[in-house]
PDB file of C-alpha atoms in Angstrom:
ATOM      1  CA  MET P  28    -216.847  -1.116 -22.119  1.00  0.00           C
ATOM      2  CA  ASN P  29    -216.373   0.049 -18.516  1.00  0.00           C
ATOM      3  CA  GLU P  30    -217.453   3.585 -19.417  1.00  0.00           C
ATOM      4  CA  GLN P  31    -220.684   2.210 -20.883  1.00  0.00           C
ATOM      5  CA  LYS P  32    -221.282   0.059 -17.824  1.00  0.00           C
ATOM      6  CA  PHE P  33    -220.686   3.051 -15.546  1.00  0.00           C
ATOM      7  CA  SER P  34    -223.028   5.316 -17.504  1.00  0.00           C
ATOM      8  CA  ASN P  35    -225.745   2.648 -17.361  1.00  0.00           C
ATOM      9  CA  GLN P  36    -225.354   2.344 -13.602  1.00  0.00           C
ATOM     10  CA  ALA P  37    -225.471   6.130 -13.210  1.00  0.00           C
ATOM     11  CA  GLU P  38    -228.986   6.138 -14.688  1.00  0.00           C
ATOM     12  CA  PHE P  39    -230.409   4.461 -11.576  1.00  0.00           C
ATOM     13  CA  GLU P  40    -230.907   6.230  -8.261  1.00  0.00           C
ATOM     14  CA  PRO P  41    -228.708   5.015  -5.391  1.00  0.00           C
ATOM     15  CA  LEU P  42    -230.584   2.779  -2.984  1.00  0.00           C
ATOM     16  CA  PRO P  43    -231.350   4.196   0.471  1.00  0.00           C
ATOM     17  CA  ASN P  44    -229.749   2.458   3.469  1.00  0.00           C
ATOM     18  CA  ARG P  45    -233.162   1.150   4.573  1.00  0.00           C
ATOM     19  CA  ALA P  46    -233.729  -0.584   1.205  1.00  0.00           C
ATOM     20  CA  ILE P  47    -233.937  -4.381   1.173  1.00  0.00           C
ATOM     21  CA  VAL P  48    -232.297  -6.598  -1.441  1.00  0.00           C
ATOM     22  CA  TYR P  49    -232.716 -10.330  -2.068  1.00  0.00           C
ATOM     23  CA  ARG P  50    -229.978 -12.845  -2.823  1.00  0.00           C
ATOM     24  CA  ALA P  51    -231.175 -15.929  -4.696  1.00  0.00           C
ATOM     25  CA  LEU P  52    -229.576 -19.025  -3.172  1.00  0.00           C
ATOM     26  CA  LEU P  53    -228.876 -21.084  -6.276  1.00  0.00           C
ATOM     27  CA  ARG P  54    -226.745 -23.844  -4.785  1.00  0.00           C
ATOM     28  CA  LYS P  55    -227.837 -26.272  -2.078  1.00  0.00           C
ATOM     29  CA  PRO P  56    -224.597 -25.859  -0.029  1.00  0.00           C
ATOM     30  CA  TRP P  57    -225.398 -22.135   0.342  1.00  0.00           C
ATOM     31  CA  ILE P  58    -227.983 -23.053   3.030  1.00  0.00           C
ATOM     32  CA  ASN P  59    -227.071 -24.895   6.209  1.00  0.00           C
ATOM     33  CA  GLU P  60    -229.694 -27.641   6.434  1.00  0.00           C
ATOM     34  CA  ASP P  61    -229.391 -27.919  10.228  1.00  0.00           C
ATOM     35  CA  THR P  62    -229.579 -24.243  11.186  1.00  0.00           C
ATOM     36  CA  GLU P  63    -231.505 -22.901   8.157  1.00  0.00           C
ATOM     37  CA  LEU P  64    -228.920 -20.130   7.926  1.00  0.00           C
ATOM     38  CA  VAL P  65    -227.146 -18.821   4.824  1.00  0.00           C
ATOM     39  CA  GLU P  66    -223.581 -20.059   4.387  1.00  0.00           C
ATOM     40  CA  SER P  67    -220.756 -17.673   3.476  1.00  0.00           C
ATOM     41  CA  GLU P  68    -220.273 -19.480   0.127  1.00  0.00           C
ATOM     42  CA  ALA P  69    -223.265 -17.507  -1.172  1.00  0.00           C
ATOM     43  CA  TYR P  70    -221.179 -14.317  -1.056  1.00  0.00           C
ATOM     44  CA  TYR P  71    -217.962 -15.118  -2.883  1.00  0.00           C
ATOM     45  CA  LEU P  72    -217.200 -13.492  -6.230  1.00  0.00           C
ATOM     46  CA  ARG P  73    -216.344 -16.039  -8.899  1.00  0.00           C
ATOM     47  CA  LYS P  74    -213.230 -14.890 -10.715  1.00  0.00           C
ATOM     48  CA  ASN P  75    -213.635 -17.607 -13.362  1.00  0.00           C
ATOM     49  CA  LYS P  76    -217.036 -16.049 -14.238  1.00  0.00           C
ATOM     50  CA  ASN P  77    -215.499 -12.542 -14.236  1.00  0.00           C
ATOM     51  CA  GLU P  78    -218.108 -11.373 -11.721  1.00  0.00           C
ATOM     52  CA  GLN P  79    -217.810  -7.735 -10.723  1.00  0.00           C
ATOM     53  CA  GLY P  80    -220.305  -7.972  -7.874  1.00  0.00           C
ATOM     54  CA  ILE P  81    -222.775 -10.232  -6.099  1.00  0.00           C
ATOM     55  CA  SER P  82    -226.140 -10.263  -7.861  1.00  0.00           C
ATOM     56  CA  VAL P  83    -229.169  -9.160  -5.830  1.00  0.00           C
ATOM     57  CA  ASN P  84    -232.758  -8.169  -6.605  1.00  0.00           C
ATOM     58  CA  ILE P  85    -234.333  -4.993  -5.252  1.00  0.00           C
ATOM     59  CA  ALA P  86    -237.174  -5.895  -2.892  1.00  0.00           C
ATOM     60  CA  SER P  87    -239.293  -2.811  -3.618  1.00  0.00           C
ATOM     61  CA  VAL P  88    -239.900  -4.091  -7.169  1.00  0.00           C
ATOM     62  CA  CYS P  89    -239.336  -7.855  -6.839  1.00  0.00           C
ATOM     63  CA  SER P  90    -240.870 -10.220  -4.272  1.00  0.00           C
ATOM     64  CA  PRO P  91    -238.874 -13.187  -2.936  1.00  0.00           C
ATOM     65  CA  GLU P  92    -241.054 -15.493  -5.076  1.00  0.00           C
ATOM     66  CA  GLU P  93    -240.386 -13.419  -8.212  1.00  0.00           C
ATOM     67  CA  CYS P  94    -236.690 -13.417  -7.422  1.00  0.00           C
ATOM     68  CA  ALA P  95    -236.674 -17.228  -7.135  1.00  0.00           C
ATOM     69  CA  ALA P  96    -238.777 -17.660 -10.285  1.00  0.00           C
ATOM     70  CA  ARG P  97    -236.009 -16.111 -12.424  1.00  0.00           C
ATOM     71  CA  PHE P  98    -233.994 -19.312 -12.023  1.00  0.00           C
ATOM     72  CA  ARG P  99    -234.602 -22.916 -12.970  1.00  0.00           C
ATOM     73  CA  THR P 100    -233.561 -24.081  -9.512  1.00  0.00           C
ATOM     74  CA  CYS P 101    -233.518 -21.887  -6.431  1.00  0.00           C
ATOM     75  CA  TYR P 102    -233.050 -23.315  -2.928  1.00  0.00           C
ATOM     76  CA  GLY P 103    -234.016 -20.132  -1.115  1.00  0.00           C
ATOM     77  CA  VAL P 104    -234.002 -16.350  -1.093  1.00  0.00           C
ATOM     78  CA  ALA P 105    -232.147 -14.331   1.541  1.00  0.00           C
ATOM     79  CA  ARG P 106    -232.932 -10.786   2.618  1.00  0.00           C
ATOM     80  CA  LEU P 107    -230.284  -8.155   3.386  1.00  0.00           C
ATOM     81  CA  GLU P 108    -230.519  -4.477   4.281  1.00  0.00           C
ATOM     82  CA  VAL P 109    -228.467  -2.097   2.138  1.00  0.00           C
ATOM     83  CA  GLY P 110    -227.295  -0.098   5.165  1.00  0.00           C
ATOM     84  CA  GLY P 111    -225.825  -3.219   6.778  1.00  0.00           C
ATOM     85  CA  ILE P 112    -223.937  -4.014   3.577  1.00  0.00           C
ATOM     86  CA  ARG P 113    -222.564  -0.462   3.437  1.00  0.00           C
ATOM     87  CA  GLU P 114    -221.413  -0.712   7.060  1.00  0.00           C
ATOM     88  CA  LEU P 115    -218.985  -3.397   5.838  1.00  0.00           C
ATOM     89  CA  GLY P 116    -217.393  -0.911   3.424  1.00  0.00           C
ATOM     90  CA  LEU P 117    -219.242  -2.357   0.435  1.00  0.00           C
ATOM     91  CA  ASP P 118    -221.961  -0.778  -1.697  1.00  0.00           C
ATOM     92  CA  VAL P 119    -225.091  -1.896  -3.527  1.00  0.00           C
ATOM     93  CA  ILE P 120    -225.173  -0.455  -7.044  1.00  0.00           C
ATOM     94  CA  PRO P 121    -228.410  -0.710  -9.059  1.00  0.00           C
ATOM     95  CA  ASP P 122    -227.879  -1.758 -12.690  1.00  0.00           C
ATOM     96  CA  SER P 123    -231.562  -2.044 -13.666  1.00  0.00           C
ATOM     97  CA  ILE P 124    -234.960  -1.220 -12.196  1.00  0.00           C
ATOM     98  CA  SER P 125    -235.082  -4.507 -10.254  1.00  0.00           C
ATOM     99  CA  HIS P 126    -231.430  -5.645 -10.002  1.00  0.00           C
ATOM    100  CA  ALA P 127    -228.235  -4.502  -8.285  1.00  0.00           C
ATOM    101  CA  GLN P 128    -224.727  -5.692  -7.502  1.00  0.00           C
ATOM    102  CA  ILE P 129    -223.005  -5.834  -4.122  1.00  0.00           C
ATOM    103  CA  ALA P 130    -219.772  -4.078  -5.080  1.00  0.00           C
ATOM    104  CA  GLY P 131    -216.387  -3.885  -3.410  1.00  0.00           C
ATOM    105  CA  LEU P 132    -215.767  -7.557  -2.630  1.00  0.00           C
ATOM    106  CA  PRO P 133    -212.334  -8.985  -3.421  1.00  0.00           C
ATOM    107  CA  TYR P 134    -211.852 -12.280  -5.215  1.00  0.00           C
ATOM    108  CA  ALA P 135    -210.834 -15.082  -2.838  1.00  0.00           C
ATOM    109  CA  GLU P 136    -207.843 -15.741  -5.117  1.00  0.00           C
ATOM    110  CA  ASP P 137    -206.619 -12.152  -4.639  1.00  0.00           C
ATOM    111  CA  ASP P 138    -207.324 -11.593  -0.920  1.00  0.00           C
ATOM    112  CA  PRO P 139    -208.524 -14.795   0.779  1.00  0.00           C
ATOM    113  CA  GLU P 140    -208.687 -13.377   4.318  1.00  0.00           C
ATOM    114  CA  MET P 141    -210.781 -10.346   3.358  1.00  0.00           C
ATOM    115  CA  ALA P 142    -212.988 -12.396   1.012  1.00  0.00           C
ATOM    116  CA  ASP P 143    -213.650 -14.894   3.845  1.00  0.00           C
ATOM    117  CA  LEU P 144    -214.361 -12.149   6.381  1.00  0.00           C
ATOM    118  CA  LEU P 145    -216.777 -10.223   4.138  1.00  0.00           C
ATOM    119  CA  ALA P 146    -218.550 -13.397   2.965  1.00  0.00           C
ATOM    120  CA  ASP P 147    -219.014 -14.447   6.612  1.00  0.00           C
ATOM    121  CA  LEU P 148    -220.342 -11.015   7.612  1.00  0.00           C
ATOM    122  CA  LEU P 149    -222.774 -10.896   4.680  1.00  0.00           C
ATOM    123  CA  ALA P 150    -224.004 -14.401   5.531  1.00  0.00           C
ATOM    124  CA  GLN P 151    -224.554 -13.334   9.159  1.00  0.00           C
ATOM    125  CA  GLN P 152    -226.702 -10.401   7.957  1.00  0.00           C
ATOM    126  CA  SER P 153    -228.768 -12.659   5.696  1.00  0.00           C
ATOM    127  CA  GLN P 154    -232.202 -13.856   6.665  1.00  0.00           C
ATOM    128  CA  ILE P 155    -233.926 -16.523   4.592  1.00  0.00           C
ATOM    129  CA  VAL P 156    -237.348 -15.198   3.581  1.00  0.00           C
ATOM    130  CA  TRP P 157    -238.377 -17.823   1.017  1.00  0.00           C
ATOM    131  CA  LYS P 158    -237.776 -21.518   0.475  1.00  0.00           C
ATOM    132  CA  PRO P 159    -239.420 -23.762  -2.112  1.00  0.00           C
ATOM    133  CA  SER P 160    -242.065 -26.157  -0.891  1.00  0.00           C
ATOM    134  CA  GLN P 161    -240.162 -29.045  -2.533  1.00  0.00           C
ATOM    135  CA  ILE P 162    -236.884 -29.585  -4.343  1.00  0.00           C
TER     136      ILE P 162
END
């Protein structure tokens, strides 16, 4: 299974550092209502869902509105630059034409301090570029 997953990922060109990716903010607590900033909770891997990375859409082929439209409820879309993610020791691995995973994050259950630190740093790099008119 992992070999197949790896070979699928190898079919897609690595993203340049200047590439932009979008994180759909699917839970209301992922956005601080007072500051309009992204909360670190948006960047934790969920071990119970067996996540291998944080799901993001590639901006060059998916607008913030298209990213949000993939979900029944989306509270916002955050923008991140691939180079900034890589500076944290993580990577962004494309797994389709329009989708990628932020790879290299630990599960909070396995390494809480590092998971907290990386989630905080990713949240600090995030800029909300789309919010629904009403929810």
